[in-house]
Each structure stands twice: as structure tokens, then as C-alpha cells.
Amino acid sequence: MLKLFDAQQIKAMDTCTVEKQDIQSVDLMERASLALFESLCHLLDEDSHIVIFAGSGNNGGDALALARMLLTKHFSVDVYLINPNGILSADCAANKARLERLLYINEIRSDKDIPQIEKGSVVIDGIFGSGLNRPLSDIYLQIVSVINNSGSIVYSIDIPSGLFVEDNSMNNPDGIVKADRVFSFQFPKLSLLLPENADYCSHLTILDIGLCSECIDEQFSDYSCIERRDIEPMLKKRNTFAHKGVFGHALIFAGSFGKIGAAVLSARACLRAGVGLLTMRIPSCGVEILQTAVPEAMVSAEEEKEWLSGVGGISDKMTIGIGPGIGLCQVTGDLLKTLLTVSSKPMVIDADALNLIAKDESLKLLIPKESILTPHPVELDRLIGCRCLSGYERLQKAREFAETYSVYVVLKGAYTATITPEKKVFFNSTGNPGMATAGSGDVLTGVITSLLAQKYSPFESAVFGVYLHGSAGDFAAKSKSVYSLLASDIIGYLGKAYRGIEKR
Ligand SMILES: NC(=O)C1=CN([C@@H]2O[C@H](COP(=O)(O)OP(=O)(O)OC[C@H]3O[C@@H](n4cnc5c(N)ncnc54)[C@H](O)[C@@H]3O)[C@@H](O)[C@H]2O)[C@@H](O)CC1
Ligand SMILES: [K+]
């Protein structure tokens, strides 16, 4: 699991590594720059013209060390050191001295020194890293504007200059470098996983710079990224003598007139994710559609034709999922209230079931503990009753909600975050923009309900389900492209996603 840290923790781990490995901090900088150099070389052409902007701190030191390494490969390099106060960090100064022997370094001390960037150049942004302590102003704003308007490919060292590691709610969007790729040292930075910062980082590469694992373990973090190696051990082996009763019985409440497709998608996904038995509770207008589209599912038909109003037959053995396409009818809200009142087992709650809960405060307290709620950002805002101004704020509000109601919140997005009742956040690493398509959420509900029915813990059902869903989406995108991907394609690749995490 990749942990994410704040700026102070990053500094502490750097210092700790230097002590434990008995090296100088400038040696760690050299190691970091070498990792960057090796990764970057794959992206450069022999005749690339490289323009490097270095700041006065250690991010600038990395940039100057990189310039020296690029010269050994005979790249054409121009270096601009932004040094308005004439004060450099010790390691930046050391690297300046090393580079000066090989190349003239342009210094930017006032706006008159800011260069125009030649068309077709590759820009390396080493102005500020994790040490940023205030939004950019003055000369720095001008330089960022020149970089962002240059039309050049921009690679940022560690983090786009001007972006804070965590909270950018009060930042100035014009004072942040827009990078085509960010090379982050050792860990991703939290801000790079939040939607409001998408413009500043098109691609992300994480570089291992050999920070001491003991030093990393010493640091506590509420945030981490789930990787394949965290998911693999969760997969339950299937016994040769197993029968369908072993793999649980899911009961999904879904669909309303015109939205029976949501029921079909969640049903198919639930079955493909491996549940033993599935009952779909749907309004009667959907019975023929569902029985034809998903013959493997049983149907519990509602008396009402167009929407759900009755709980039907439920038992303790069933694992409940509710939400896809159910609509916002009052009678459906009453059904939800009954269901929440009579159930004590964790359930999966999605889409309009979340919107119904948002409309009636008293329902929140009825949600069974450890249930899994799967809102997209707008649904989350409705649930908490305020319009969040940033993904960072939304994440913090979602953490408070998860703690207050003892539930798991799966906040959907490019890096879907599973938030536990202990307020820990686990970002997913699979998935692609093709999955931002109608029905994708219904598929996720089906998958998570399926896993919960198969006795995966609520935590495992959430993170494993999100991973599996994203991975199936990645396989689907490979075959269909991100432009043409349908939610049903994701279901079609769930089997391949399982194959991908079976231990080899
Ligand atoms: N500490 C280490 O051992 C390592 C650090 N590394 C690099 O070091 C970076 C962190 O270095 P630093 O802590 O020196 O931080 P920065 O390089 O981000 O620069 C911080 C300096 O800029 C000033 N500053 C901050 N915000 C400013 C603003 N808005 N306008 C003007 N000046 C501002 C600060 O007062 C400080 O002097 C990392 O991002 C990474 O690139 C790597 O070399 C790996 C090893
Ligand atoms: K940077």
C-alpha cells in the first residue's frame, strides 16, 4: 500500500533516511535526480531542446542536478535559476557549483530576466516542490504564465510548482504549472489525486528514490493508495466442493419505469462478480425485461407497476443492495425507511437511495452500521447538505460523515476513495475516463453487493469491488477505447479482471 504524506512528514522521512543510511542530503538529492533522469530519458528525443527552470530550494537543486546529467547525454540544455533574493538552500547551492563548471547558468532576479520559451522546447519545472508555503506571487506568477502559455511539453519535478501537497482551496489557479507529466518522488501527493487539480497533472510517474522503509513506517497517515498487491490476498479461493449456497444470496432493489436498464446492469454485474444467488426486487413493468435479459436472476415483482413501494420477502441470509434507477417517489422513500429500520446487516446504498436519504435527515441515523454508500460528488454534497468548493473539502466532509454514521463511503471519481468509519482514505488505482458513462455506477453497486454477499468484509467489498470494477473498465477500454466504452462492457470484462488478480 502506498501511503500519502504531508509536506512536514516528507521532510521528516528525508532527514530520517539521511541519518539511517549515513549519507549526506545532497547524496539523496543525487539519487532522486538520477531516478528522474533515467525515467525522463525515455521520453526525450536526441534533438530535444530542454529549458530548465530551477527554484532556490531543493526542488531547484534536483533540477540543477538533472541538468548536469542531461549534459552527459549531450542534450541541448538551457538553465534558468530563479533567485530573486540571492539565497539558495545548501544542496541547491552545491548543485549550482557542480553545474557551473559545465554550463552557463542564467539567473532570473527580476522580470526583465524572464526568457521567452522557444517553440518545440521541453520545459522542466523545478521551481517549487513540497516546500511551497504560500501561493505564488510577483515574478513567480509571471514565470508560470510564460511556461503555461509556451505550448511546450512540461515535466514537473515532484509536484507542479505552485501546487500545495494537500489543500489548494485557497490557492491561485493562475500560479500553478500545468504539467504534462509529474515525476513524484517515492509517493503520490494527495492533491494530485483530487479532481480540481486535474489540469496540473495529465500523467503521473512515481519514482522510487530509496527512502528508508523504517522511516516511512514510522510516519502515520490516514491516506493511502491501494495497489494490486493489496488486493491479491483478499481474493477468496473457491473450494472444489463448493455449492451456490456458499457464495451468498444478494437482494437488489432497483429500477423504475424507464430505468429498468439500471436493474439489468446491477443484476448482471452482481452475478458476474460471483454471487451464488440473486433476487432482484423490481416494479412489475420490468419483470419481462429482467427475466429475458438476466435469466440467472430471480425476480421478486413489486405490485406497483412503475416504482418500488414494498419490501417484499427478505431474510437475514440475504445481503441487500438498493438504489440503481429507483427514482425519488415518496412511496419508494417509505420503502427505504422500512428497509433501513428492519435491517441490521450492512447493506450497499447507491444513487437515488442516497438522494432519498439526503431528503430525510432521520434516515441517516437508521443506516445499518458498516453499510457501504457509493455517492458520486454531487450525491455526496446532497448527503452532507452543502456544496463543497473543492475535492479536498469534499473528502474531509465525507470522512466526517463516515465517522458520524459508522459507514464506508465510496466517493466515486478518477481515483475513487473508500473512506472507513475510522476516517481512513484508500484511493483506487484502476479505472479510466471511459468509465464515466451511464450505468457504470449501477455496475459498481452490483459488484460490491455481490462481494458483500460472498462474505467479504465491508472494507474488502468496497476496496476490492472498486478495484475490480476499475480493472474490468481498463480491459474494456483497451478493447473498445475510452470513447466507446459502455457500462455493459465493464461487466463483460469482470472475469478478466478476476484473472488479473488471481495469484500466479
Ligand atoms: N529533502 C530531501 O532530502 C529531498 C528533497 N527533494 C526535493 O526537495 C523538495 C523540497 O525542497 P524544499 O523543502 O527546499 O522546498 P522547495 O524546493 O519547494 O522550496 C522551498 C523554498 O521556497 C520558499 N518558498 C516557498 N513558497 C514560496 C513562494 N510562494 N514564493 C517564494 N518562495 C517560496 C521557501 O521559503 C523555501 O526557501 C522536494 O519537492 C523535492 O523536489 C529531493 O531532492 C529528494 C530529497
Ligand atoms: K516542481
Coordinates of C-alpha atoms in Angstrom, one line a residue, residues 18-492:
V18 CA 19.9 10.6 5.5
E19 CA 20.6 9.6 9.1
K20 CA 19.8 5.9 8.9
Q21 CA 21.6 5.4 5.6
D22 CA 24.6 7.5 6.8
I23 CA 24.6 9.7 3.7
Q24 CA 24.6 13.5 3.0
S25 CA 21.3 15.1 2.0
V26 CA 23.0 16.1 -1.3
D27 CA 23.5 12.4 -2.0
L28 CA 19.8 11.7 -1.6
M29 CA 19.2 14.6 -4.0
E30 CA 21.6 13.0 -6.4
R31 CA 19.8 9.6 -6.1
A32 CA 16.4 11.3 -6.7
S33 CA 17.7 13.3 -9.7
L34 CA 19.3 10.1 -11.2
A35 CA 15.9 8.3 -10.9
L36 CA 14.3 11.3 -12.6
F37 CA 17.0 11.4 -15.3
E38 CA 16.6 7.7 -16.1
S39 CA 12.8 7.9 -16.3
L40 CA 12.9 11.2 -18.3
C41 CA 15.4 10.0 -20.9
H42 CA 12.8 7.5 -22.3
L43 CA 10.6 10.5 -23.1
L44 CA 13.1 12.7 -24.8
D45 CA 14.3 12.7 -28.4
E46 CA 18.0 13.1 -29.1
D47 CA 17.5 16.5 -30.5
S48 CA 15.1 17.7 -27.8
H49 CA 15.9 21.3 -26.6
I50 CA 15.4 21.4 -22.9
V51 CA 14.7 24.5 -20.9
I52 CA 15.1 24.0 -17.1
F53 CA 13.6 26.4 -14.5
A54 CA 15.1 25.9 -11.1
G55 CA 14.0 27.5 -7.9
S56 CA 16.1 28.4 -4.9
G57 CA 15.2 25.4 -2.7
N58 CA 15.8 21.7 -3.0
N59 CA 13.3 21.2 -5.9
G60 CA 15.6 23.6 -7.7
G61 CA 18.6 21.5 -6.6
D62 CA 17.0 18.5 -8.2
A63 CA 16.6 20.5 -11.4
L64 CA 20.2 21.6 -11.5
A65 CA 21.5 18.1 -10.8
L66 CA 19.2 16.8 -13.6
A67 CA 20.7 19.5 -16.0
R68 CA 24.2 18.1 -15.3
M69 CA 23.0 14.6 -16.0
L70 CA 21.3 15.6 -19.3
L71 CA 24.6 17.3 -20.4
T72 CA 26.4 14.0 -20.1
K73 CA 24.0 12.6 -22.8
H74 CA 24.7 15.7 -24.9
F75 CA 21.2 17.2 -24.8
S76 CA 20.8 20.8 -25.6
V77 CA 20.0 22.4 -22.2
D78 CA 19.3 26.0 -21.1
V79 CA 19.1 26.6 -17.3
Y80 CA 17.3 29.4 -15.6
L81 CA 17.8 29.7 -11.9
I82 CA 15.2 31.9 -10.2
N83 CA 17.0 33.6 -7.4
P84 CA 15.4 36.9 -6.6
N85 CA 16.9 37.1 -3.1
G86 CA 20.2 35.6 -3.8
I87 CA 19.7 32.8 -1.1
L88 CA 19.9 29.2 -2.1
S89 CA 19.4 26.1 0.0
A90 CA 22.7 24.3 0.8
D91 CA 22.0 21.4 -1.6
C92 CA 20.8 23.7 -4.4
A93 CA 24.0 25.8 -4.0
A94 CA 26.1 22.6 -4.1
N95 CA 24.4 21.6 -7.4
K96 CA 24.8 25.0 -8.8
A97 CA 28.5 24.9 -8.2
R98 CA 28.7 21.5 -9.9
L99 CA 26.7 22.6 -12.9
E100 CA 28.6 25.9 -13.3
R101 CA 31.7 24.0 -14.3
L102 CA 29.9 22.7 -17.3
L103 CA 27.3 25.3 -18.3
Y104 CA 26.5 29.0 -18.0
I105 CA 23.5 29.3 -15.7
N106 CA 21.1 32.2 -16.4
E107 CA 19.8 33.8 -13.2
I108 CA 16.4 35.4 -13.1
R109 CA 16.4 38.1 -10.5
S110 CA 13.7 40.4 -11.9
D111 CA 11.0 40.2 -14.5
K112 CA 13.5 41.6 -17.1
D113 CA 15.4 38.3 -16.9
I114 CA 12.4 36.1 -17.8
P115 CA 13.0 34.4 -21.1
Q116 CA 10.6 33.6 -23.9
I117 CA 10.5 29.8 -24.4
E118 CA 11.5 28.7 -27.9
K119 CA 8.7 26.8 -29.7
G120 CA 9.1 23.0 -29.5
S121 CA 11.2 23.1 -26.3
V122 CA 10.7 20.7 -23.4
V123 CA 10.3 22.5 -20.2
I124 CA 11.5 21.1 -16.9
D125 CA 9.7 22.7 -13.9
G126 CA 11.9 22.5 -10.8
I127 CA 10.8 25.8 -9.2
F128 CA 9.0 24.7 -6.1
G129 CA 8.3 21.3 -4.6
S130 CA 6.8 20.2 -1.3
G131 CA 8.4 23.2 0.4
L132 CA 5.8 25.7 -1.0
N133 CA 4.4 27.7 1.8
R134 CA 2.3 30.3 0.2
P135 CA 0.6 30.9 -3.2
L136 CA 2.9 32.2 -5.9
S137 CA 3.2 35.9 -6.5
D138 CA 5.2 38.5 -8.4
I139 CA 8.0 37.2 -10.6
Y140 CA 6.9 33.5 -10.0
L141 CA 3.4 34.2 -11.3
Q142 CA 4.9 35.7 -14.5
I143 CA 7.2 32.7 -15.0
V144 CA 4.4 30.2 -14.5
S145 CA 2.3 32.2 -17.1
V146 CA 5.2 32.0 -19.6
I147 CA 5.5 28.2 -19.0
N148 CA 1.8 27.5 -19.3
N149 CA 1.4 29.6 -22.4
S150 CA 4.5 28.3 -24.1
G151 CA 2.8 25.4 -25.9
S152 CA 5.8 23.2 -24.8
I153 CA 5.7 19.8 -23.2
V154 CA 6.1 20.4 -19.5
Y155 CA 7.6 17.9 -17.0
S156 CA 7.3 18.8 -13.3
I157 CA 9.8 17.6 -10.7
D158 CA 8.0 16.1 -7.6
I159 CA 4.8 18.3 -7.9
P160 CA 3.7 21.0 -10.3
S161 CA 5.3 24.3 -9.0
G162 CA 2.7 26.4 -7.1
L163 CA 0.5 23.4 -6.1
F164 CA 0.4 22.5 -2.4
V165 CA 0.8 18.9 -1.4
E166 CA -2.7 18.7 0.2
D167 CA -5.2 21.5 0.3
N168 CA -5.4 24.0 -2.6
S169 CA -8.8 25.5 -1.7
M170 CA -7.2 29.0 -1.2
N171 CA -4.7 28.7 -4.0
N172 CA -4.5 30.9 -7.1
P173 CA -5.1 28.7 -10.2
D174 CA -3.0 31.1 -12.3
G175 CA 0.0 30.4 -10.2
I176 CA 0.3 26.7 -10.8
V177 CA 2.3 25.0 -13.5
K178 CA 0.3 22.8 -15.8
A179 CA 2.4 19.7 -16.3
D180 CA 2.0 17.0 -19.0
R181 CA 3.7 14.7 -16.6
V182 CA 4.7 14.9 -12.9
F183 CA 7.6 12.8 -11.6
S184 CA 6.8 12.4 -7.9
F185 CA 9.4 11.2 -5.6
Q186 CA 8.5 8.0 -3.7
F187 CA 4.8 8.8 -3.1
P188 CA 2.0 10.4 -5.0
K189 CA 0.9 13.7 -3.4
L190 CA -2.7 13.9 -2.2
S191 CA -3.5 17.0 -4.3
L192 CA -2.6 15.1 -7.5
L193 CA -5.5 12.7 -6.8
L194 CA -8.2 15.3 -6.4
P195 CA -10.4 16.3 -9.4
E196 CA -9.9 20.1 -9.0
N197 CA -6.2 19.7 -9.8
A198 CA -6.6 17.6 -13.0
D199 CA -5.3 20.5 -15.2
Y200 CA -2.0 20.5 -13.4
C201 CA -1.0 16.9 -14.0
S202 CA -2.0 14.9 -17.1
H203 CA 0.2 11.9 -16.2
L204 CA 1.9 10.8 -13.0
T205 CA 5.1 8.8 -12.6
I206 CA 6.2 7.7 -9.1
L207 CA 9.9 7.3 -8.7
D208 CA 11.4 5.1 -6.1
I209 CA 14.3 7.1 -4.5
G210 CA 15.1 4.6 -1.9
L211 CA 13.8 6.3 1.2
C212 CA 14.4 4.2 4.3
S213 CA 11.4 1.8 4.9
E214 CA 11.8 2.1 8.6
C215 CA 11.5 5.9 8.3
I216 CA 8.3 5.5 6.2
D217 CA 6.7 3.0 8.6
E218 CA 7.3 5.5 11.5
Q219 CA 5.0 8.1 9.8
F220 CA 1.3 7.7 10.4
S221 CA -1.0 8.5 7.5
D222 CA -4.8 8.5 7.0
Y223 CA -4.3 8.4 3.3
S224 CA -3.1 5.6 1.0
C225 CA -3.3 4.2 -2.5
I226 CA -4.5 0.6 -3.0
E227 CA -2.3 -1.4 -5.3
R228 CA -2.7 -4.8 -6.9
R229 CA -0.5 -6.4 -4.2
D230 CA -3.0 -5.2 -1.6
I231 CA -5.9 -6.7 -3.5
E232 CA -4.5 -10.1 -4.4
P233 CA -4.5 -11.6 -0.8
M234 CA -8.2 -10.6 -0.4
L235 CA -9.4 -12.9 -3.1
K236 CA -11.2 -15.9 -1.6
K237 CA -10.2 -19.3 -3.0
R238 CA -13.1 -21.4 -4.3
N239 CA -13.4 -24.9 -2.8
T240 CA -13.8 -27.8 -5.2
F241 CA -16.9 -29.0 -3.3
A242 CA -18.5 -25.5 -3.0
H243 CA -22.2 -25.1 -4.0
K244 CA -24.1 -21.9 -4.8
G245 CA -25.3 -21.6 -1.2
V246 CA -21.7 -20.8 -0.1
F247 CA -21.5 -17.7 -2.3
G248 CA -24.3 -15.8 -0.7
H249 CA -27.7 -14.5 -1.7
A250 CA -27.9 -10.9 -2.8
L251 CA -31.2 -9.0 -2.9
I252 CA -31.0 -5.8 -5.0
F253 CA -33.8 -3.2 -5.0
A254 CA -33.5 -1.5 -8.4
G255 CA -35.4 0.1 -11.3
S256 CA -38.4 2.2 -12.0
F257 CA -40.4 2.8 -15.2
G258 CA -37.8 3.9 -17.9
K259 CA -34.9 2.8 -15.7
I260 CA -35.2 -0.9 -15.7
G261 CA -31.8 -0.9 -17.5
A262 CA -30.2 0.1 -14.2
A263 CA -31.6 -3.1 -12.6
V264 CA -30.4 -5.2 -15.5
L265 CA -26.8 -3.8 -15.3
S266 CA -26.6 -4.2 -11.5
A267 CA -28.0 -7.7 -11.7
R268 CA -25.5 -8.8 -14.4
A269 CA -22.6 -7.3 -12.6
C270 CA -23.7 -8.9 -9.3
L271 CA -23.8 -12.3 -10.9
R272 CA -20.5 -11.8 -12.9
A273 CA -18.8 -10.8 -9.6
G274 CA -19.6 -14.3 -8.4
V275 CA -22.7 -14.2 -6.1
G276 CA -24.3 -17.6 -5.6
L277 CA -28.0 -16.5 -5.8
L278 CA -29.5 -13.2 -6.8
T279 CA -33.0 -11.9 -6.3
M280 CA -34.0 -8.6 -8.0
R281 CA -36.8 -6.6 -6.4
I282 CA -38.2 -4.5 -9.2
P283 CA -41.5 -2.8 -10.3
S284 CA -43.8 -5.1 -12.3
C285 CA -43.2 -3.2 -15.6
G286 CA -39.6 -4.6 -15.5
V287 CA -40.3 -8.3 -14.9
E288 CA -40.2 -9.5 -18.5
I289 CA -37.3 -7.3 -19.4
L290 CA -35.2 -8.6 -16.5
Q291 CA -36.2 -12.2 -16.8
T292 CA -35.2 -12.1 -20.5
A293 CA -32.0 -10.0 -20.1
V294 CA -30.8 -11.9 -17.0
P295 CA -32.3 -15.4 -16.8
E296 CA -29.9 -16.3 -14.0
A297 CA -31.6 -13.8 -11.6
M298 CA -34.8 -14.5 -9.6
V299 CA -37.3 -11.7 -9.7
S300 CA -39.4 -10.5 -6.7
A301 CA -42.1 -8.5 -8.5
E302 CA -43.5 -5.4 -6.9
E303 CA -47.2 -4.8 -7.0
E304 CA -46.8 -1.3 -8.3
K305 CA -46.2 -1.1 -12.0
E306 CA -43.8 1.8 -12.2
W307 CA -41.8 2.1 -9.0
L308 CA -40.9 0.3 -5.9
S309 CA -43.0 0.6 -2.8
G310 CA -42.9 -2.7 -0.9
V311 CA -40.0 -4.5 0.8
G312 CA -41.2 -7.9 -0.4
G313 CA -39.8 -11.1 1.1
I314 CA -36.5 -10.5 2.9
S315 CA -34.5 -12.7 5.2
D316 CA -31.4 -12.4 7.3
K317 CA -29.5 -14.6 4.9
M318 CA -29.8 -12.0 2.2
T319 CA -27.4 -9.2 1.5
I320 CA -29.1 -6.1 0.4
G321 CA -28.2 -3.5 -2.3
I322 CA -30.5 -0.6 -3.0
G323 CA -30.5 2.3 -5.4
P324 CA -29.9 1.8 -9.1
G325 CA -32.7 3.6 -11.0
I326 CA -35.2 3.5 -8.2
G327 CA -36.3 7.2 -8.6
L328 CA -37.4 9.6 -5.9
C329 CA -41.0 8.7 -5.3
Q330 CA -42.4 9.2 -1.8
V331 CA -43.5 5.5 -1.7
T332 CA -40.0 4.4 -2.6
G333 CA -38.7 6.7 0.2
D334 CA -41.1 4.9 2.6
L335 CA -39.9 1.5 1.4
L336 CA -36.3 2.6 2.1
K337 CA -37.2 3.8 5.6
T338 CA -38.8 0.4 6.3
L339 CA -35.8 -1.4 4.9
L340 CA -33.4 0.6 7.0
T341 CA -35.5 0.0 10.1
V342 CA -35.8 -3.7 9.8
S343 CA -32.2 -4.4 8.6
S344 CA -29.3 -4.5 10.9
K345 CA -26.8 -6.1 8.5
P346 CA -24.5 -3.8 6.4
M347 CA -26.0 -3.1 3.0
V348 CA -25.0 -1.3 -0.2
I349 CA -26.7 2.1 -0.8
D350 CA -26.4 3.9 -4.1
A351 CA -27.8 6.5 -6.4
D352 CA -31.4 7.6 -5.7
A353 CA -31.4 5.7 -2.4
L354 CA -28.7 8.2 -1.3
N355 CA -30.8 11.1 -2.7
L356 CA -33.8 9.9 -0.7
I357 CA -31.7 9.7 2.5
A358 CA -30.4 13.2 1.7
K359 CA -34.0 14.5 1.6
D360 CA -34.9 13.0 5.0
E361 CA -32.4 13.6 7.8
S362 CA -34.0 10.9 10.1
L363 CA -33.0 8.2 7.6
K364 CA -29.3 8.8 8.2
L365 CA -29.5 7.5 11.7
L366 CA -31.2 4.3 10.6
I367 CA -28.4 3.3 8.2
P368 CA -27.0 -0.1 9.5
K369 CA -23.5 0.3 10.8
E370 CA -20.7 -0.6 8.3
S371 CA -23.0 -0.2 5.3
I372 CA -21.3 0.9 2.1
L373 CA -22.5 4.1 0.5
T374 CA -21.4 4.8 -3.1
P375 CA -22.1 8.5 -3.9
H376 CA -20.6 10.5 -6.8
P377 CA -19.5 14.0 -5.8
V378 CA -23.0 15.6 -6.3
E379 CA -24.7 12.9 -4.3
L380 CA -22.2 13.3 -1.5
D381 CA -22.9 17.1 -1.4
R382 CA -26.6 16.3 -1.2
L383 CA -26.0 13.8 1.6
I384 CA -23.9 16.2 3.7
G385 CA -26.2 19.1 2.8
C386 CA -23.6 21.6 1.5
R387 CA -22.0 22.3 -1.9
C388 CA -18.3 21.7 -1.4
L389 CA -16.0 24.1 -3.2
S390 CA -13.1 21.6 -3.7
G391 CA -12.5 17.9 -3.8
Y392 CA -10.3 18.4 -0.7
E393 CA -13.2 19.9 1.3
R394 CA -15.5 17.1 0.0
L395 CA -13.0 14.5 1.1
Q396 CA -12.9 16.0 4.6
K397 CA -16.7 16.2 4.8
A398 CA -17.0 12.6 3.6
R399 CA -14.6 11.5 6.3
E400 CA -16.7 13.2 8.9
F401 CA -19.8 11.6 7.5
A402 CA -18.3 8.1 7.5
E403 CA -17.2 8.6 11.2
T404 CA -20.5 10.1 12.4
Y405 CA -22.7 7.3 10.8
S406 CA -20.1 4.5 11.1
V407 CA -20.3 3.7 7.4
Y408 CA -18.0 3.2 4.5
V409 CA -18.2 6.0 1.9
V410 CA -17.1 5.1 -1.6
L411 CA -16.6 8.6 -3.1
K412 CA -16.6 7.9 -6.9
G413 CA -14.2 9.7 -9.2
A414 CA -11.0 9.2 -11.2
Y415 CA -9.3 8.0 -8.1
T416 CA -12.3 6.6 -6.2
A417 CA -11.8 7.0 -2.5
T418 CA -13.0 4.4 0.0
I419 CA -13.4 6.1 3.4
T420 CA -13.7 4.0 6.5
P421 CA -15.6 4.8 9.7
E422 CA -12.1 5.4 11.2
K423 CA -11.8 8.2 8.6
K424 CA -9.0 6.5 6.8
V425 CA -8.9 7.0 3.0
F426 CA -8.0 4.4 0.4
F427 CA -7.6 5.7 -3.2
N428 CA -8.1 3.3 -6.0
S429 CA -5.5 2.9 -8.7
T430 CA -7.5 1.3 -11.6
G431 CA -10.0 2.8 -14.0
N432 CA -10.1 5.3 -16.8
P433 CA -12.2 8.2 -18.2
G434 CA -14.2 5.8 -20.4
M435 CA -15.9 4.6 -17.3
A436 CA -17.6 8.0 -16.8
T437 CA -20.6 6.7 -18.7
A438 CA -24.2 5.9 -18.0
G439 CA -24.7 2.8 -15.9
S440 CA -21.1 2.5 -14.7
G441 CA -22.3 3.2 -11.1
D442 CA -25.1 0.6 -11.3
V443 CA -22.4 -2.0 -12.3
L444 CA -20.3 -1.0 -9.2
T445 CA -23.3 -1.4 -6.9
G446 CA -23.9 -4.9 -8.3
V447 CA -20.2 -5.8 -7.8
I448 CA -19.9 -4.5 -4.3
T449 CA -23.3 -6.1 -3.2
S450 CA -22.0 -9.4 -4.7
L451 CA -18.8 -9.3 -2.7
L452 CA -20.6 -8.4 0.5
A453 CA -23.0 -11.4 -0.1
Q454 CA -19.9 -13.6 -0.6
K455 CA -18.8 -12.7 3.0
Y456 CA -16.1 -10.3 2.1
S457 CA -15.9 -7.8 4.9
P458 CA -17.5 -4.4 4.2
F459 CA -14.0 -2.9 3.9
E460 CA -12.9 -5.6 1.5
S461 CA -16.1 -5.5 -0.5
A462 CA -15.6 -1.7 -1.0
V463 CA -11.9 -1.6 -2.0
F464 CA -11.9 -4.9 -3.8
G465 CA -15.1 -4.1 -5.6
V466 CA -13.8 -0.7 -6.7
Y467 CA -10.5 -2.2 -7.8
L468 CA -12.2 -5.0 -9.8
H469 CA -14.6 -2.6 -11.4
G470 CA -11.8 -0.2 -12.5
S471 CA -9.7 -3.1 -13.7
A472 CA -12.5 -4.5 -15.8
G473 CA -13.0 -1.0 -17.1
D474 CA -9.3 -0.9 -18.1
F475 CA -9.6 -4.1 -20.0
A476 CA -12.7 -2.9 -21.7
A477 CA -11.1 0.4 -22.6
K478 CA -8.1 -1.5 -24.2
S479 CA -10.5 -3.3 -26.5
K480 CA -13.2 -0.7 -27.1
S481 CA -11.4 2.6 -26.4
V482 CA -12.3 5.2 -23.7
Y483 CA -14.6 6.9 -26.2
S484 CA -16.8 3.9 -27.0
L485 CA -16.9 2.1 -23.7
L486 CA -20.3 1.1 -22.3
A487 CA -21.2 0.0 -18.8
S488 CA -22.1 -3.5 -20.1
D489 CA -18.5 -3.7 -21.5
I490 CA -17.3 -3.4 -17.9
I491 CA -19.4 -6.3 -16.9
G492 CA -18.1 -8.3 -19.8

